[in-house]
PDB file of C-alpha atoms in Angstrom:
ATOM      1  CA  MET A   1     -15.170  15.971 -13.453  1.00 80.00           C
ATOM      2  CA  ASN A   2     -13.928  13.327 -11.047  1.00 84.00           C
ATOM      3  CA  ALA A   3     -12.646  14.881  -7.940  1.00 90.00           C
ATOM      4  CA  ASP A   4      -9.712  12.422  -7.903  1.00 91.00           C
ATOM      5  CA  TYR A   5      -8.639  13.609 -11.164  1.00 92.00           C
ATOM      6  CA  VAL A   6      -9.203  17.313 -10.533  1.00 94.00           C
ATOM      7  CA  ARG A   7      -6.759  16.958  -7.347  1.00 96.00           C
ATOM      8  CA  THR A   8      -4.202  14.988  -9.531  1.00 95.00           C
ATOM      9  CA  VAL A   9      -4.130  17.783 -12.056  1.00 96.00           C
ATOM     10  CA  GLN A  10      -3.692  20.512  -9.339  1.00 96.00           C
ATOM     11  CA  LEU A  11      -0.738  18.518  -8.033  1.00 97.00           C
ATOM     12  CA  LEU A  12       0.506  18.412 -11.664  1.00 97.00           C
ATOM     13  CA  LEU A  13       0.293  22.080 -12.320  1.00 97.00           C
ATOM     14  CA  ALA A  14       2.155  22.745  -9.181  1.00 97.00           C
ATOM     15  CA  VAL A  15       5.262  20.838  -9.935  1.00 98.00           C
ATOM     16  CA  ALA A  16       5.199  21.134 -13.746  1.00 98.00           C
ATOM     17  CA  PRO A  17       7.601  24.403 -13.781  1.00 98.00           C
ATOM     18  CA  ALA A  18      10.209  22.532 -11.659  1.00 98.00           C
ATOM     19  CA  VAL A  19      10.085  19.585 -14.081  1.00 98.00           C
ATOM     20  CA  PHE A  20      10.609  21.952 -17.164  1.00 98.00           C
ATOM     21  CA  ASP A  21      12.927  24.413 -15.496  1.00 98.00           C
ATOM     22  CA  THR A  22      15.529  23.200 -18.046  1.00 98.00           C
ATOM     23  CA  PRO A  23      15.989  23.388 -21.914  1.00 97.00           C
ATOM     24  CA  ALA A  24      16.489  19.541 -22.196  1.00 98.00           C
ATOM     25  CA  PHE A  25      12.916  18.812 -21.354  1.00 98.00           C
ATOM     26  CA  ALA A  26       9.882  19.592 -23.276  1.00 98.00           C
ATOM     27  CA  MET A  27       6.119  18.163 -22.368  1.00 98.00           C
ATOM     28  CA  LYS A  28       4.228  15.876 -25.032  1.00 98.00           C
ATOM     29  CA  GLY A  29       1.300  13.748 -24.741  1.00 96.00           C
ATOM     30  CA  GLY A  30      -2.413  14.032 -23.278  1.00 96.00           C
ATOM     31  CA  THR A  31      -1.432  16.848 -20.870  1.00 97.00           C
ATOM     32  CA  ALA A  32      -0.082  19.038 -23.389  1.00 98.00           C
ATOM     33  CA  LEU A  33      -2.798  18.726 -25.790  1.00 97.00           C
ATOM     34  CA  ASN A  34      -5.555  19.049 -23.227  1.00 96.00           C
ATOM     35  CA  LEU A  35      -4.236  21.826 -20.790  1.00 97.00           C
ATOM     36  CA  PHE A  36      -1.935  23.706 -23.147  1.00 97.00           C
ATOM     37  CA  VAL A  37      -3.260  23.412 -26.739  1.00 96.00           C
ATOM     38  CA  GLN A  38      -7.057  22.510 -26.425  1.00 95.00           C
ATOM     39  CA  ASP A  39      -9.159  24.427 -24.044  1.00 94.00           C
ATOM     40  CA  MET A  40      -9.364  21.400 -21.167  1.00 95.00           C
ATOM     41  CA  PRO A  41     -11.789  19.230 -23.185  1.00 95.00           C
ATOM     42  CA  ARG A  42     -10.622  16.685 -20.521  1.00 95.00           C
ATOM     43  CA  LEU A  43      -8.195  16.209 -17.499  1.00 94.00           C
ATOM     44  CA  SER A  44      -4.804  14.417 -17.820  1.00 93.00           C
ATOM     45  CA  VAL A  45      -2.691  13.413 -14.864  1.00 93.00           C
ATOM     46  CA  ASP A  46       0.728  12.451 -16.034  1.00 96.00           C
ATOM     47  CA  ILE A  47       3.629  14.462 -17.321  1.00 97.00           C
ATOM     48  CA  ASP A  48       5.013  12.882 -20.413  1.00 96.00           C
ATOM     49  CA  VAL A  49       8.585  14.469 -21.184  1.00 97.00           C
ATOM     50  CA  VAL A  50      10.716  14.379 -24.305  1.00 97.00           C
ATOM     51  CA  PHE A  51      14.290  14.715 -23.910  1.00 97.00           C
ATOM     52  CA  VAL A  52      14.976  17.509 -26.636  1.00 98.00           C
ATOM     53  CA  PRO A  53      18.583  17.007 -27.562  1.00 97.00           C
ATOM     54  CA  HIS A  54      19.092  14.301 -30.015  1.00 96.00           C
ATOM     55  CA  GLY A  55      22.875  14.304 -30.815  1.00 93.00           C
ATOM     56  CA  LEU A  56      24.178  12.798 -27.789  1.00 95.00           C
ATOM     57  CA  PRO A  57      25.582   9.073 -27.753  1.00 93.00           C
ATOM     58  CA  ARG A  58      23.105   6.650 -26.070  1.00 92.00           C
ATOM     59  CA  PRO A  59      25.092   6.257 -22.775  1.00 91.00           C
ATOM     60  CA  GLU A  60      25.656  10.087 -22.453  1.00 95.00           C
ATOM     61  CA  ALA A  61      22.132  10.677 -23.286  1.00 94.00           C
ATOM     62  CA  LEU A  62      20.634   8.353 -20.601  1.00 92.00           C
ATOM     63  CA  ASP A  63      23.085   9.786 -18.126  1.00 92.00           C
ATOM     64  CA  ALA A  64      21.901  13.177 -18.820  1.00 95.00           C
ATOM     65  CA  ILE A  65      18.293  12.296 -18.504  1.00 94.00           C
ATOM     66  CA  SER A  66      18.843  10.636 -15.278  1.00 92.00           C
ATOM     67  CA  ALA A  67      20.392  13.816 -14.141  1.00 94.00           C
ATOM     68  CA  GLU A  68      17.913  16.063 -15.236  1.00 96.00           C
ATOM     69  CA  LEU A  69      15.570  14.042 -13.523  1.00 96.00           C
ATOM     70  CA  ALA A  70      17.378  13.952 -10.216  1.00 95.00           C
ATOM     71  CA  ALA A  71      17.623  17.710 -10.652  1.00 97.00           C
ATOM     72  CA  ALA A  72      13.764  17.799 -11.049  1.00 98.00           C
ATOM     73  CA  GLN A  73      13.322  15.816  -8.156  1.00 98.00           C
ATOM     74  CA  ALA A  74      15.189  18.389  -6.129  1.00 98.00           C
ATOM     75  CA  ARG A  75      13.468  21.154  -7.349  1.00 98.00           C
ATOM     76  CA  ILE A  76      10.127  19.546  -6.573  1.00 98.00           C
ATOM     77  CA  GLU A  77      11.220  18.470  -3.016  1.00 98.00           C
ATOM     78  CA  ALA A  78      12.133  22.197  -2.325  1.00 98.00           C
ATOM     79  CA  LEU A  79       8.701  22.938  -3.074  1.00 97.00           C
ATOM     80  CA  GLY A  80       7.286  20.735  -0.219  1.00 97.00           C
ATOM     81  CA  PHE A  81       6.290  17.770  -2.389  1.00 98.00           C
ATOM     82  CA  PRO A  82       7.929  14.338  -1.647  1.00 97.00           C
ATOM     83  CA  ALA A  83       9.317  12.961  -5.032  1.00 97.00           C
ATOM     84  CA  VAL A  84      10.609   9.355  -5.645  1.00 96.00           C
ATOM     85  CA  LEU A  85      12.881   8.402  -8.781  1.00 94.00           C
ATOM     86  CA  ARG A  86      12.649   4.774  -9.445  1.00 90.00           C
ATOM     87  CA  ARG A  87      15.070   3.362 -11.925  1.00 83.00           C
ATOM     88  CA  SER A  88      15.380   0.161 -13.772  1.00 79.00           C
ATOM     89  CA  LYS A  89      17.960  -2.275 -12.879  1.00 75.00           C
ATOM     90  CA  ASP A  90      19.769  -1.637 -16.135  1.00 72.00           C
ATOM     91  CA  GLY A  91      19.561   1.870 -15.964  1.00 65.00           C
ATOM     92  CA  THR A  92      17.738   2.389 -19.300  1.00 68.00           C
ATOM     93  CA  GLU A  93      14.474   3.723 -17.680  1.00 77.00           C
ATOM     94  CA  ALA A  94      13.479   6.355 -14.840  1.00 84.00           C
ATOM     95  CA  LYS A  95      10.512   7.618 -13.638  1.00 92.00           C
ATOM     96  CA  LEU A  96       9.721  10.435 -11.110  1.00 96.00           C
ATOM     97  CA  PHE A  97       6.864   9.774  -8.870  1.00 98.00           C
ATOM     98  CA  VAL A  98       5.326  12.945  -7.061  1.00 98.00           C
ATOM     99  CA  SER A  99       2.884  12.772  -4.266  1.00 97.00           C
ATOM    100  CA  ASP A 100       0.968  15.464  -1.916  1.00 95.00           C
ATOM    101  CA  GLY A 101      -0.039  12.716   0.464  1.00 93.00           C
ATOM    102  CA  VAL A 102      -3.538  12.081  -1.507  1.00 95.00           C
ATOM    103  CA  ALA A 103      -2.581  12.401  -5.125  1.00 96.00           C
ATOM    104  CA  GLU A 104       0.093  11.206  -7.315  1.00 97.00           C
ATOM    105  CA  VAL A 105       1.733  12.326 -10.426  1.00 98.00           C
ATOM    106  CA  LYS A 106       4.166  10.334 -12.546  1.00 97.00           C
ATOM    107  CA  VAL A 107       6.801  12.232 -14.550  1.00 97.00           C
ATOM    108  CA  GLU A 108       8.138   9.881 -17.521  1.00 95.00           C
ATOM    109  CA  VAL A 109      11.072  10.448 -20.060  1.00 95.00           C
ATOM    110  CA  ASN A 110      10.940   8.260 -23.208  1.00 90.00           C
ATOM    111  CA  PHE A 111      14.766   7.226 -23.302  1.00 91.00           C
ATOM    112  CA  VAL A 112      14.229   5.674 -26.869  1.00 91.00           C
ATOM    113  CA  PHE A 113      12.804   8.725 -28.858  1.00 94.00           C
ATOM    114  CA  ARG A 114      14.822  11.320 -27.944  1.00 97.00           C
ATOM    115  CA  GLY A 115      14.832  14.492 -29.996  1.00 98.00           C
ATOM    116  CA  THR A 116      12.106  16.211 -31.970  1.00 98.00           C
ATOM    117  CA  VAL A 117      11.125  16.492 -35.627  1.00 98.00           C
ATOM    118  CA  LEU A 118       9.896  20.266 -35.173  1.00 98.00           C
ATOM    119  CA  GLN A 119      10.908  23.067 -33.021  1.00 97.00           C
ATOM    120  CA  PRO A 120       9.359  22.949 -29.516  1.00 98.00           C
ATOM    121  CA  GLU A 121       7.328  26.035 -28.408  1.00 98.00           C
ATOM    122  CA  ARG A 122       6.583  27.487 -25.091  1.00 97.00           C
ATOM    123  CA  ARG A 123       2.858  27.460 -24.440  1.00 98.00           C
ATOM    124  CA  ALA A 124       0.799  28.870 -21.299  1.00 97.00           C
ATOM    125  CA  LEU A 125      -2.109  27.066 -19.615  1.00 97.00           C
ATOM    126  CA  THR A 126      -5.353  27.500 -21.615  1.00 97.00           C
ATOM    127  CA  PRO A 127      -8.092  29.939 -20.185  1.00 96.00           C
ATOM    128  CA  ALA A 128     -10.425  27.095 -18.965  1.00 96.00           C
ATOM    129  CA  ALA A 129      -7.450  25.517 -17.017  1.00 96.00           C
ATOM    130  CA  GLN A 130      -6.311  28.772 -15.671  1.00 96.00           C
ATOM    131  CA  GLN A 131      -9.675  29.726 -14.352  1.00 95.00           C
ATOM    132  CA  MET A 132     -10.520  26.119 -12.981  1.00 95.00           C
ATOM    133  CA  PHE A 133      -7.027  25.682 -11.107  1.00 95.00           C
ATOM    134  CA  SER A 134      -6.242  29.350 -10.392  1.00 94.00           C
ATOM    135  CA  ALA A 135      -3.051  28.890 -12.093  1.00 93.00           C
ATOM    136  CA  ASN A 136      -0.963  30.313 -14.781  1.00 92.00           C
ATOM    137  CA  VAL A 137       1.616  27.813 -15.774  1.00 96.00           C
ATOM    138  CA  GLU A 138       3.855  28.206 -18.950  1.00 97.00           C
ATOM    139  CA  VAL A 139       6.079  25.228 -20.332  1.00 98.00           C
ATOM    140  CA  PRO A 140       7.846  23.967 -23.370  1.00 98.00           C
ATOM    141  CA  VAL A 141       5.517  21.730 -25.307  1.00 98.00           C
ATOM    142  CA  LEU A 142       6.118  19.721 -28.678  1.00 98.00           C
ATOM    143  CA  SER A 143       4.596  21.656 -31.835  1.00 98.00           C
ATOM    144  CA  THR A 144       0.997  20.912 -32.139  1.00 97.00           C
ATOM    145  CA  PRO A 145       1.417  18.784 -35.405  1.00 97.00           C
ATOM    146  CA  GLU A 146       4.058  16.708 -33.474  1.00 98.00           C
ATOM    147  CA  LEU A 147       1.859  16.368 -30.530  1.00 98.00           C
ATOM    148  CA  TYR A 148      -0.841  14.740 -32.686  1.00 98.00           C
ATOM    149  CA  ALA A 149       1.507  12.568 -34.492  1.00 98.00           C
ATOM    150  CA  GLY A 150       2.595  10.992 -31.035  1.00 97.00           C
ATOM    151  CA  LYS A 151      -1.007  10.689 -30.061  1.00 98.00           C
ATOM    152  CA  LEU A 152      -2.094   9.098 -33.288  1.00 98.00           C
ATOM    153  CA  VAL A 153       0.701   6.483 -32.825  1.00 98.00           C
ATOM    154  CA  ALA A 154      -0.542   5.767 -29.229  1.00 97.00           C
ATOM    155  CA  ALA A 155      -4.133   5.596 -30.209  1.00 98.00           C
ATOM    156  CA  LEU A 156      -3.304   3.025 -32.966  1.00 98.00           C
ATOM    157  CA  ASP A 157      -1.073   1.179 -30.624  1.00 98.00           C
ATOM    158  CA  ARG A 158      -3.061   1.213 -27.053  1.00 97.00           C
ATOM    159  CA  GLN A 159      -6.836   2.366 -28.433  1.00 98.00           C
ATOM    160  CA  HIS A 160      -7.275   3.736 -25.292  1.00 97.00           C
ATOM    161  CA  PRO A 161     -10.329   5.821 -24.775  1.00 98.00           C
ATOM    162  CA  ARG A 162      -8.232   8.876 -23.856  1.00 97.00           C
ATOM    163  CA  ASP A 163      -6.422   8.753 -26.979  1.00 98.00           C
ATOM    164  CA  LEU A 164      -9.350   8.095 -29.199  1.00 98.00           C
ATOM    165  CA  PHE A 165     -10.933  10.987 -27.495  1.00 97.00           C
ATOM    166  CA  ASP A 166      -7.747  13.305 -28.349  1.00 97.00           C
ATOM    167  CA  VAL A 167      -7.935  12.153 -32.009  1.00 97.00           C
ATOM    168  CA  GLN A 168     -11.636  12.757 -32.046  1.00 97.00           C
ATOM    169  CA  LEU A 169     -10.957  16.579 -31.362  1.00 95.00           C
ATOM    170  CA  MET A 170      -8.069  16.617 -33.885  1.00 95.00           C
ATOM    171  CA  LEU A 171     -10.585  15.485 -36.459  1.00 95.00           C
ATOM    172  CA  ALA A 172     -13.039  17.851 -35.753  1.00 93.00           C
ATOM    173  CA  SER A 173     -10.520  20.830 -35.662  1.00 88.00           C
ATOM    174  CA  GLY A 174      -8.566  20.066 -39.137  1.00 82.00           C
ATOM    175  CA  GLY A 175      -7.825  16.592 -39.726  1.00 82.00           C
ATOM    176  CA  TRP A 176      -4.624  15.652 -41.739  1.00 94.00           C
ATOM    177  CA  SER A 177      -1.999  18.454 -42.373  1.00 95.00           C
ATOM    178  CA  GLU A 178       0.985  17.720 -44.300  1.00 96.00           C
ATOM    179  CA  ASP A 179       3.321  18.533 -41.118  1.00 96.00           C
ATOM    180  CA  LEU A 180       1.122  16.154 -38.942  1.00 98.00           C
ATOM    181  CA  LEU A 181       1.498  13.074 -41.412  1.00 98.00           C
ATOM    182  CA  ASP A 182       5.319  13.864 -41.704  1.00 98.00           C
ATOM    183  CA  CYS A 183       5.630  13.740 -38.012  1.00 98.00           C
ATOM    184  CA  PHE A 184       3.561  10.725 -37.916  1.00 98.00           C
ATOM    185  CA  VAL A 185       5.642   8.665 -40.330  1.00 99.00           C
ATOM    186  CA  VAL A 186       8.529   9.563 -38.229  1.00 98.00           C
ATOM    187  CA  TYR A 187       6.997   8.311 -34.962  1.00 98.00           C
ATOM    188  CA  LEU A 188       5.275   5.197 -36.711  1.00 98.00           C
ATOM    189  CA  ALA A 189       8.818   4.142 -38.323  1.00 98.00           C
ATOM    190  CA  GLY A 190      10.625   4.781 -34.730  1.00 97.00           C
ATOM    191  CA  HIS A 191       7.812   2.427 -32.998  1.00 96.00           C
ATOM    192  CA  ASN A 192       9.183  -0.709 -31.513  1.00 94.00           C
ATOM    193  CA  ARG A 193       6.304  -2.714 -33.301  1.00 96.00           C
ATOM    194  CA  PRO A 194       6.286  -3.542 -36.915  1.00 97.00           C
ATOM    195  CA  ALA A 195       4.736  -0.474 -38.668  1.00 98.00           C
ATOM    196  CA  HIS A 196       2.100  -2.911 -40.305  1.00 98.00           C
ATOM    197  CA  GLU A 197       0.911  -4.036 -36.754  1.00 98.00           C
ATOM    198  CA  VAL A 198       0.593  -0.395 -35.449  1.00 98.00           C
ATOM    199  CA  LEU A 199      -1.087   1.124 -38.830  1.00 98.00           C
ATOM    200  CA  PHE A 200      -3.479  -1.810 -39.248  1.00 98.00           C
ATOM    201  CA  PRO A 201      -4.259  -3.021 -35.694  1.00 98.00           C
ATOM    202  CA  ASN A 202      -6.896  -5.608 -34.797  1.00 97.00           C
ATOM    203  CA  GLU A 203      -9.478  -3.604 -32.798  1.00 97.00           C
ATOM    204  CA  LYS A 204      -9.403  -4.051 -28.831  1.00 97.00           C
ATOM    205  CA  PRO A 205     -12.523  -4.097 -26.477  1.00 97.00           C
ATOM    206  CA  LEU A 206     -13.216  -0.674 -25.237  1.00 98.00           C
ATOM    207  CA  ASP A 207     -16.049  -0.728 -22.556  1.00 96.00           C
ATOM    208  CA  VAL A 208     -13.946  -1.986 -19.625  1.00 97.00           C
ATOM    209  CA  VAL A 209     -11.362   0.712 -19.572  1.00 97.00           C
ATOM    210  CA  PHE A 210     -13.733   3.379 -20.708  1.00 98.00           C
ATOM    211  CA  GLU A 211     -15.699   3.197 -17.549  1.00 96.00           C
ATOM    212  CA  SER A 212     -12.611   2.505 -15.242  1.00 95.00           C
ATOM    213  CA  GLU A 213     -10.043   4.761 -16.705  1.00 94.00           C
ATOM    214  CA  PHE A 214     -11.927   7.561 -18.896  1.00 96.00           C
ATOM    215  CA  VAL A 215     -15.472   8.396 -17.349  1.00 94.00           C
ATOM    216  CA  GLY A 216     -14.977  11.488 -15.314  1.00 92.00           C
ATOM    217  CA  MET A 217     -12.213  12.926 -17.077  1.00 93.00           C
ATOM    218  CA  THR A 218     -14.092  15.062 -19.593  1.00 94.00           C
ATOM    219  CA  SER A 219     -15.816  18.598 -19.153  1.00 91.00           C
ATOM    220  CA  ALA A 220     -18.632  17.328 -21.221  1.00 92.00           C
ATOM    221  CA  PRO A 221     -20.454  13.822 -21.275  1.00 94.00           C
ATOM    222  CA  VAL A 222     -18.855  11.375 -24.148  1.00 96.00           C
ATOM    223  CA  GLN A 223     -20.533   8.347 -25.086  1.00 97.00           C
ATOM    224  CA  LEU A 224     -18.592   5.027 -25.646  1.00 98.00           C
ATOM    225  CA  GLY A 225     -20.293   4.823 -29.153  1.00 98.00           C
ATOM    226  CA  GLU A 226     -18.432   8.106 -30.252  1.00 98.00           C
ATOM    227  CA  LEU A 227     -14.948   6.840 -29.585  1.00 98.00           C
ATOM    228  CA  VAL A 228     -15.770   3.590 -31.604  1.00 98.00           C
ATOM    229  CA  THR A 229     -16.861   5.504 -34.450  1.00 98.00           C
ATOM    230  CA  THR A 230     -13.559   7.873 -33.959  1.00 98.00           C
ATOM    231  CA  ARG A 231     -11.381   4.514 -34.026  1.00 98.00           C
ATOM    232  CA  GLN A 232     -13.288   3.601 -37.121  1.00 98.00           C
ATOM    233  CA  ARG A 233     -12.388   6.857 -38.961  1.00 97.00           C
ATOM    234  CA  LEU A 234      -8.815   6.482 -37.646  1.00 98.00           C
ATOM    235  CA  LEU A 235      -8.243   3.117 -38.866  1.00 98.00           C
ATOM    236  CA  HIS A 236      -9.823   3.994 -42.501  1.00 98.00           C
ATOM    237  CA  GLU A 237      -8.817   7.530 -42.861  1.00 97.00           C
ATOM    238  CA  LEU A 238      -5.134   7.551 -41.765  1.00 98.00           C
ATOM    239  CA  PRO A 239      -3.773   4.959 -44.187  1.00 98.00           C
ATOM    240  CA  ARG A 240      -5.497   6.639 -47.187  1.00 98.00           C
ATOM    241  CA  ALA A 241      -4.360  10.026 -45.946  1.00 98.00           C
ATOM    242  CA  LEU A 242      -0.591   9.171 -46.218  1.00 98.00           C
ATOM    243  CA  GLN A 243       1.037  10.586 -49.360  1.00 98.00           C
ATOM    244  CA  ALA A 244       3.012   8.290 -51.829  1.00 98.00           C
ATOM    245  CA  ARG A 245       6.274   9.793 -50.459  1.00 98.00           C
ATOM    246  CA  HIS A 246       5.081   9.062 -46.860  1.00 98.00           C
ATOM    247  CA  ARG A 247       4.361   5.384 -48.024  1.00 98.00           C
ATOM    248  CA  GLN A 248       7.588   5.026 -49.683  1.00 98.00           C
ATOM    249  CA  PHE A 249       9.523   6.276 -46.783  1.00 99.00           C
ATOM    250  CA  LEU A 250       7.910   3.781 -44.623  1.00 99.00           C
ATOM    251  CA  LEU A 251       8.589   0.794 -46.797  1.00 99.00           C
ATOM    252  CA  SER A 252      12.207   2.093 -47.393  1.00 98.00           C
ATOM    253  CA  VAL A 253      12.780   2.014 -43.656  1.00 98.00           C
ATOM    254  CA  VAL A 254      11.191  -1.289 -43.310  1.00 98.00           C
ATOM    255  CA  ARG A 255      13.602  -2.501 -45.958  1.00 97.00           C
ATOM    256  CA  ALA A 256      16.520  -1.001 -43.689  1.00 97.00           C
ATOM    257  CA  GLU A 257      17.279   1.185 -46.448  1.00 98.00           C
ATOM    258  CA  PRO A 258      15.814   4.544 -45.399  1.00 98.00           C
ATOM    259  CA  GLU A 259      15.458   7.352 -48.288  1.00 98.00           C
ATOM    260  CA  TRP A 260      15.470  10.245 -45.610  1.00 97.00           C
ATOM    261  CA  GLN A 261      15.026  12.598 -48.492  1.00 97.00           C
ATOM    262  CA  LEU A 262      11.372  11.727 -48.997  1.00 98.00           C
ATOM    263  CA  LEU A 263      10.590  13.796 -45.937  1.00 96.00           C
ATOM    264  CA  ARG A 264      11.452  17.513 -45.296  1.00 92.00           C
ATOM    265  CA  HIS A 265      13.492  17.427 -42.072  1.00 93.00           C
ATOM    266  CA  ALA A 266      16.888  16.075 -42.891  1.00 91.00           C
ATOM    267  CA  HIS A 267      17.897  15.610 -39.213  1.00 96.00           C
ATOM    268  CA  ILE A 268      15.373  12.697 -38.714  1.00 97.00           C
ATOM    269  CA  ALA A 269      18.199  10.523 -40.077  1.00 97.00           C
ATOM    270  CA  GLU A 270      19.920  11.266 -36.728  1.00 97.00           C
ATOM    271  CA  LEU A 271      16.739  10.321 -34.334  1.00 97.00           C
ATOM    272  CA  PRO A 272      17.692   7.894 -31.901  1.00 96.00           C
ATOM    273  CA  ALA A 273      14.567   5.897 -32.263  1.00 96.00           C
ATOM    274  CA  LEU A 274      15.174   5.494 -35.992  1.00 97.00           C
ATOM    275  CA  GLN A 275      18.841   4.495 -35.566  1.00 97.00           C
ATOM    276  CA  TRP A 276      17.948   2.195 -33.127  1.00 95.00           C
ATOM    277  CA  LYS A 277      15.085   0.697 -35.356  1.00 97.00           C
ATOM    278  CA  LEU A 278      17.380   0.308 -38.400  1.00 98.00           C
ATOM    279  CA  GLN A 279      19.881  -1.514 -36.049  1.00 97.00           C
ATOM    280  CA  ASN A 280      17.073  -4.093 -34.952  1.00 97.00           C
ATOM    281  CA  LEU A 281      16.136  -4.249 -38.642  1.00 97.00           C
ATOM    282  CA  MET A 282      19.634  -5.106 -39.622  1.00 96.00           C
ATOM    283  CA  LYS A 283      19.730  -7.840 -37.179  1.00 97.00           C
ATOM    284  CA  LEU A 284      16.480  -9.154 -38.297  1.00 97.00           C
ATOM    285  CA  ARG A 285      17.691  -9.475 -42.037  1.00 95.00           C
ATOM    286  CA  LYS A 286      19.566 -12.588 -40.737  1.00 96.00           C
ATOM    287  CA  ASN A 287      15.941 -14.049 -40.604  1.00 97.00           C
ATOM    288  CA  ALA A 288      15.252 -13.602 -44.435  1.00 97.00           C
ATOM    289  CA  ASP A 289      11.573 -14.803 -44.276  1.00 97.00           C
ATOM    290  CA  LYS A 290      10.518 -12.792 -41.518  1.00 96.00           C
ATOM    291  CA  PHE A 291      12.467  -9.659 -42.541  1.00 97.00           C
ATOM    292  CA  LYS A 292      10.678 -10.008 -46.020  1.00 97.00           C
ATOM    293  CA  PHE A 293       7.213 -10.516 -44.401  1.00 98.00           C
ATOM    294  CA  GLN A 294       7.382  -7.305 -42.747  1.00 97.00           C
ATOM    295  CA  HIS A 295       7.880  -5.617 -45.730  1.00 98.00           C
ATOM    296  CA  ASP A 296       5.493  -7.312 -47.960  1.00 98.00           C
ATOM    297  CA  GLU A 297       2.574  -7.122 -45.503  1.00 98.00           C
ATOM    298  CA  LEU A 298       2.917  -3.437 -44.875  1.00 98.00           C
ATOM    299  CA  ALA A 299       3.224  -3.017 -48.805  1.00 98.00           C
ATOM    300  CA  ALA A 300       0.206  -5.160 -49.458  1.00 98.00           C
ATOM    301  CA  ARG A 301      -1.948  -3.379 -46.830  1.00 98.00           C
ATOM    302  CA  LEU A 302      -0.836  -0.021 -47.903  1.00 98.00           C
ATOM    303  CA  ALA A 303      -1.891  -0.934 -51.438  1.00 97.00           C
ATOM    304  CA  ARG A 304      -5.412  -1.933 -50.453  1.00 96.00           C
ATOM    305  CA  ALA A 305      -5.671   1.363 -48.416  1.00 95.00           C
ATOM    306  CA  GLN A 306      -6.101   3.579 -51.448  1.00 84.00           C
TER     307      GLN A 306
END
């Protein structure tokens, strides 16, 4: 493994307890999957955070997130690590950057997708990570199906080798469970891009980013061809794994007439990302042709993926 990545993970594990010393935060993303669920098949160098409460109005939620990040900054600095909190001019985004003078870790909270589909759970660092880093850290993380649901959307959207590697392990360890697909359609429906563009993307080149941002991260060598094959499986299998109710739910959201009862978790109707998406779709209705195109394109592509 690349020594720079190892040093960054050491810093990440040193500050993670300070970040998650609050019931308002839970970990998501590659760090949660690879250090707290899977037994460290690869390193991960960022801390991606979910703001767990979903019921606060947007202004109060953004203020609460900023306050929680400021509190985390104070706890981290008390450990002896410089930390800088950078906010966007409009106040809708904030990231915390932590350094030990050599490595840097970014702590980022998703301001839009607040709340969770399933209940988060506390997890300890996996045995391989405990042994390598001589650490025993326990943090709240999203449930495994929800972690992978978010990862699937990221893999479709970004097509980054790290995301495709995580999907490769998911496919090898179980595949398309009902909980996973329930969470996936929620995350897809709440995405800022049209659902058909995310679920049926054009393939992006992988070779340059594979060499510059992936090689050296894994515990065992990975070939680029493996990730290309994983992407092919993802693009072919995932749309076909969706049940009729998942497809109907996605189409209902794109019509701005969500049929919440099609999913098993009633509170998803209250999730801010979905409410925000519906507001934007209602505005898009003024452009009747574009509004209809998004629905018809998703319907046609889902019909072909049978």
